[in-house]
Tab-separated table of C-alpha atoms in Angstrom:
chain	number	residue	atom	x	y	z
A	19	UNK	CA	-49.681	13.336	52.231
A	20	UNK	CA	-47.240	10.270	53.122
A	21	UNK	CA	-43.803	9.664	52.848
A	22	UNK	CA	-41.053	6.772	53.801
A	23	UNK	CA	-37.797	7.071	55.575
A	24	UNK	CA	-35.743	3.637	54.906
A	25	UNK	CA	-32.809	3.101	56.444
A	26	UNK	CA	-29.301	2.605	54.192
A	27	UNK	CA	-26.315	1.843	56.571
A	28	UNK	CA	-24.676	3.861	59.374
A	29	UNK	CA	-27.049	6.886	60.012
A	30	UNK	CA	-27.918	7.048	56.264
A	31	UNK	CA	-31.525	6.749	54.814
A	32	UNK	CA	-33.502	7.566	51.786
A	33	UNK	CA	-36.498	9.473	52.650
A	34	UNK	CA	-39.169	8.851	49.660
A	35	UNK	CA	-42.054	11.007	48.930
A	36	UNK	CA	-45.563	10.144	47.732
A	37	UNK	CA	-45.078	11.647	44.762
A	38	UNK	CA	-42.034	9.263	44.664
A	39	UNK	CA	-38.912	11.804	44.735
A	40	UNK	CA	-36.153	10.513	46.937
A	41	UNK	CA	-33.359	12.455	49.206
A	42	UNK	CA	-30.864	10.678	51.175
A	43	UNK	CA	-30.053	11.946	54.635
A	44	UNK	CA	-26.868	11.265	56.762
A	45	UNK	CA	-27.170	11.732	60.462
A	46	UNK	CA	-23.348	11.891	60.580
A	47	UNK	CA	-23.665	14.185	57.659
A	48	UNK	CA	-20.409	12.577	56.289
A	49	UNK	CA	-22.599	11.808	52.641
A	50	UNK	CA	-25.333	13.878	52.549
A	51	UNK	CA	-26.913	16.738	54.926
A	52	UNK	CA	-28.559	15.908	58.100
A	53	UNK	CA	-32.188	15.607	59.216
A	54	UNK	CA	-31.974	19.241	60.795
A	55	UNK	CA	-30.145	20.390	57.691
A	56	UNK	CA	-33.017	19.568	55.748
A	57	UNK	CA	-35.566	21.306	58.024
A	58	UNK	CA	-33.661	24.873	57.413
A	59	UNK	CA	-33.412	23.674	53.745
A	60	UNK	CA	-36.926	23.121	53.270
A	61	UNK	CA	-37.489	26.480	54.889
A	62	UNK	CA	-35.196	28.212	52.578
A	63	UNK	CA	-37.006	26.758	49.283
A	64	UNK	CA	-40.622	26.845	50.145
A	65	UNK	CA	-39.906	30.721	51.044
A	66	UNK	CA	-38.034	30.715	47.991
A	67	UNK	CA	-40.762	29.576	45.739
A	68	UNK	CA	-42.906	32.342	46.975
A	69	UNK	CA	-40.298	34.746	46.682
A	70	UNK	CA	-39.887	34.149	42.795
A	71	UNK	CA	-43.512	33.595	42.108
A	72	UNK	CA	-44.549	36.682	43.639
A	73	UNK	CA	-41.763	38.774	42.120
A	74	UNK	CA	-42.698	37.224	38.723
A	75	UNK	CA	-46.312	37.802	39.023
A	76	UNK	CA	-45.388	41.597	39.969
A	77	UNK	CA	-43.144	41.668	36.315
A	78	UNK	CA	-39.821	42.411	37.887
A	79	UNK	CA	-36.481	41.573	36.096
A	80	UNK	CA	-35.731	38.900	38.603
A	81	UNK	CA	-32.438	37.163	37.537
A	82	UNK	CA	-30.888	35.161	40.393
A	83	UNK	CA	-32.857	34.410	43.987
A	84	UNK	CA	-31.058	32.824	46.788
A	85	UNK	CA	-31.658	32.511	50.445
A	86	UNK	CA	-28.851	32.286	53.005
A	87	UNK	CA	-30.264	30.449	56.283
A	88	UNK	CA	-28.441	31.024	59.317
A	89	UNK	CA	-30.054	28.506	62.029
A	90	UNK	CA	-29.160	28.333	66.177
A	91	UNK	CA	-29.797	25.058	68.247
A	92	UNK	CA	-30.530	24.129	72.206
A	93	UNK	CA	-27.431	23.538	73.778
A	94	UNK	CA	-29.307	20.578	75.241
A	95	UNK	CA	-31.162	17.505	73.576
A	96	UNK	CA	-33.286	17.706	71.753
A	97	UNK	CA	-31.240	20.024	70.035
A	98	UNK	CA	-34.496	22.006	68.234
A	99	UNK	CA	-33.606	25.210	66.556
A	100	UNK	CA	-34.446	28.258	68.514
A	101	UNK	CA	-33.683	30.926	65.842
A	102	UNK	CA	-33.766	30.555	62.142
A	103	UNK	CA	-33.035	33.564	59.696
A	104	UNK	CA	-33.932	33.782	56.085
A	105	UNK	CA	-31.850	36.248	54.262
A	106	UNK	CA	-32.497	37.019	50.563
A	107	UNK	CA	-30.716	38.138	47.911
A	108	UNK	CA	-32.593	38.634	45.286
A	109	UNK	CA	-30.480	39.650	41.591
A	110	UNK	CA	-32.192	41.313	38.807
A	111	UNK	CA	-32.506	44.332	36.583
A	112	UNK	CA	-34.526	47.314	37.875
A	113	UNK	CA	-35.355	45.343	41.046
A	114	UNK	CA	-37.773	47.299	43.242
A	115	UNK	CA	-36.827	46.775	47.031
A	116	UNK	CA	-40.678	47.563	47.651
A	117	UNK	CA	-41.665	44.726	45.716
A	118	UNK	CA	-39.013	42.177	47.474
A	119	UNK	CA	-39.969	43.044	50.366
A	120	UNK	CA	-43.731	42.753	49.869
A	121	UNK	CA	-42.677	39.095	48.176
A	122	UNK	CA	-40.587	38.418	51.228
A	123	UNK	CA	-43.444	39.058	53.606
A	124	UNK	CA	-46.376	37.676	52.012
A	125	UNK	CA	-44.454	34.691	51.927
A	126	UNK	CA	-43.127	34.792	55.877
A	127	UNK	CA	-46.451	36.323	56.720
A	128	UNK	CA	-49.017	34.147	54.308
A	129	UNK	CA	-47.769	31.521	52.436
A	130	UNK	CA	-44.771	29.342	53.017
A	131	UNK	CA	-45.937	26.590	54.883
A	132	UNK	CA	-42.513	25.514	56.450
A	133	UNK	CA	-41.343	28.793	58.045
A	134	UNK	CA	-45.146	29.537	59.157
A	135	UNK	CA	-45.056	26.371	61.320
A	136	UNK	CA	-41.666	26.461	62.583
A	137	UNK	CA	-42.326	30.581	63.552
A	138	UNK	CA	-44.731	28.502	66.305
A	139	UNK	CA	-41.784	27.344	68.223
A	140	UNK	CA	-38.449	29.010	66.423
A	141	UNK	CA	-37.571	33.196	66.378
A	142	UNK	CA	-37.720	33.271	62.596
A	143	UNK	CA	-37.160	36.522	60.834
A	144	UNK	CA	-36.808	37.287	57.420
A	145	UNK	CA	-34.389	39.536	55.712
A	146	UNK	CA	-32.620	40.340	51.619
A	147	UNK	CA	-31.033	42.951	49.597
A	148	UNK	CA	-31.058	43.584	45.952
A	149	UNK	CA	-28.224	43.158	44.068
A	150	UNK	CA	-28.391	44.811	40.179
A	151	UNK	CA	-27.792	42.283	37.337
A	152	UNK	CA	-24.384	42.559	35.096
A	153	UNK	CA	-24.745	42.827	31.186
Protein backbone atom coordinates (compact mmCIF):
# COMPACT_ATOMS: atom_id res chain seq x y z
CA UNK A 1 0.00 0.00 0.00
CA UNK A 2 1.35 3.69 -0.84
CA UNK A 3 -0.03 6.91 -0.80
CA UNK A 4 1.11 10.81 -1.42
CA UNK A 5 0.57 13.82 0.70
CA UNK A 6 1.32 17.06 -1.61
CA UNK A 7 1.29 20.14 -0.26
CA UNK A 8 -1.45 23.01 -1.62
CA UNK A 9 -0.82 26.39 0.22
CA UNK A 10 -1.03 27.38 3.91
CA UNK A 11 -1.41 24.04 5.88
CA UNK A 12 -3.50 22.54 3.02
CA UNK A 13 -2.59 19.28 1.08
CA UNK A 14 -4.13 16.65 -1.03
CA UNK A 15 -3.38 13.32 0.28
CA UNK A 16 -3.68 10.75 -2.85
CA UNK A 17 -4.16 7.12 -2.55
CA UNK A 18 -2.79 4.25 -4.64
CA UNK A 19 -5.84 3.45 -5.82
CA UNK A 20 -5.82 7.18 -6.85
CA UNK A 21 -8.77 8.74 -4.60
CA UNK A 22 -7.83 12.12 -3.27
CA UNK A 23 -8.86 14.06 0.18
CA UNK A 24 -7.65 17.40 0.98
CA UNK A 25 -6.59 18.14 4.53
CA UNK A 26 -6.27 21.60 6.27
CA UNK A 27 -4.06 21.78 9.28
CA UNK A 28 -5.83 25.05 10.17
CA UNK A 29 -8.97 23.20 9.39
CA UNK A 30 -10.34 26.53 7.94
CA UNK A 31 -11.20 24.33 4.32
CA UNK A 32 -11.28 20.98 5.06
CA UNK A 33 -10.81 18.72 8.37
CA UNK A 34 -7.51 18.23 9.92
CA UNK A 35 -4.95 15.41 9.89
CA UNK A 36 -6.29 14.21 13.43
CA UNK A 37 -9.82 14.72 12.18
CA UNK A 38 -9.24 12.25 9.67
CA UNK A 39 -7.69 9.64 12.01
CA UNK A 40 -11.16 9.55 14.18
CA UNK A 41 -12.87 9.66 10.71
CA UNK A 42 -11.23 6.77 9.36
CA UNK A 43 -12.01 5.03 12.61
CA UNK A 44 -15.61 5.81 12.41
CA UNK A 45 -15.98 4.32 8.68
CA UNK A 46 -13.83 1.29 8.71
CA UNK A 47 -15.98 0.29 11.99
CA UNK A 48 -18.78 1.37 10.05
CA UNK A 49 -18.27 -0.87 7.13
CA UNK A 50 -18.21 -3.79 9.43
CA UNK A 51 -21.07 -2.68 11.22
CA UNK A 52 -23.38 -2.74 8.00
CA UNK A 53 -21.81 -5.76 6.47
CA UNK A 54 -22.27 -7.81 9.39
CA UNK A 55 -25.81 -6.62 10.10
CA UNK A 56 -26.59 -7.33 6.40
CA UNK A 57 -25.10 -10.68 6.33
CA UNK A 58 -27.27 -11.46 9.62
CA UNK A 59 -30.67 -10.19 7.35
CA UNK A 60 -31.65 -7.36 9.61
CA UNK A 61 -33.81 -4.39 8.35
CA UNK A 62 -30.90 -2.06 8.66
CA UNK A 63 -32.01 1.41 7.36
CA UNK A 64 -29.66 4.19 8.51
CA UNK A 65 -26.00 3.46 10.36
CA UNK A 66 -24.05 6.26 11.77
CA UNK A 67 -21.25 6.53 14.20
CA UNK A 68 -20.76 9.53 16.49
CA UNK A 69 -16.88 9.73 17.51
CA UNK A 70 -16.13 11.59 20.48
CA UNK A 71 -12.10 11.83 20.61
CA UNK A 72 -9.76 13.43 23.77
CA UNK A 73 -6.12 14.75 23.11
CA UNK A 74 -2.68 15.25 25.35
CA UNK A 75 -2.73 18.49 26.72
CA UNK A 76 0.90 18.48 25.58
CA UNK A 77 2.58 17.99 22.04
CA UNK A 78 2.27 15.72 20.41
CA UNK A 79 -1.20 16.13 20.98
CA UNK A 80 -2.09 12.07 20.30
CA UNK A 81 -5.55 11.07 21.25
CA UNK A 82 -5.79 9.28 24.50
CA UNK A 83 -9.50 8.24 24.34
CA UNK A 84 -11.60 7.68 21.32
CA UNK A 85 -15.36 6.50 21.54
CA UNK A 86 -17.39 4.97 18.81
CA UNK A 87 -21.03 5.32 19.40
CA UNK A 88 -23.57 3.75 17.01
CA UNK A 89 -26.77 4.31 16.06
CA UNK A 90 -27.90 1.98 14.07
CA UNK A 91 -31.86 2.69 12.34
CA UNK A 92 -33.88 -0.06 11.00
CA UNK A 93 -37.02 -2.12 11.20
CA UNK A 94 -37.11 -5.02 13.70
CA UNK A 95 -33.49 -4.26 14.66
CA UNK A 96 -32.19 -6.88 17.11
CA UNK A 97 -29.88 -5.14 19.78
CA UNK A 98 -28.20 -8.74 20.04
CA UNK A 99 -27.23 -8.64 16.60
CA UNK A 100 -25.75 -4.84 16.78
CA UNK A 101 -24.00 -5.56 19.32
CA UNK A 102 -22.42 -8.79 18.07
CA UNK A 103 -21.72 -6.49 14.67
CA UNK A 104 -20.31 -3.81 16.91
CA UNK A 105 -17.88 -6.17 18.57
CA UNK A 106 -16.70 -8.37 15.96
CA UNK A 107 -15.79 -5.34 14.34
CA UNK A 108 -13.93 -3.53 17.61
CA UNK A 109 -12.82 -6.97 18.60
CA UNK A 110 -11.84 -8.63 14.94
CA UNK A 111 -11.98 -6.67 12.09
CA UNK A 112 -11.64 -2.96 11.69
CA UNK A 113 -8.21 -2.37 11.12
CA UNK A 114 -8.11 1.38 12.24
CA UNK A 115 -9.66 1.17 15.73
CA UNK A 116 -7.66 -2.28 16.34
CA UNK A 117 -4.37 -0.36 15.96
CA UNK A 118 -5.17 2.77 17.59
CA UNK A 119 -6.79 0.48 20.81
CA UNK A 120 -2.65 -0.17 21.11
CA UNK A 121 -2.06 3.27 22.35
CA UNK A 122 -5.76 5.08 22.68
CA UNK A 123 -8.78 3.91 25.47
CA UNK A 124 -11.18 3.07 22.66
CA UNK A 125 -14.57 1.75 23.52
CA UNK A 126 -17.38 1.10 21.52
CA UNK A 127 -20.97 1.86 22.12
CA UNK A 128 -24.89 2.30 19.89
CA UNK A 129 -28.53 2.12 20.33
CA UNK A 130 -31.24 1.16 18.01
CA UNK A 131 -33.47 3.48 16.85
CA UNK A 132 -36.90 1.88 14.96
CA UNK A 133 -37.43 3.06 11.33
CA UNK A 134 -40.59 5.50 10.46
CA UNK A 135 -43.09 4.36 7.63
Amino acid sequence: MQASVKWLDNQRFVATSDSGHGVIMDGDKASAASPMEMVMMAAGSCASVDVVSILKKARQQVTGVEVKLTGERADTVPAVFTRLNLHFVVTGFDVSDKHVERAVNLSAEKYCSVSIMLGKSVEVTHSFEVCQAQF
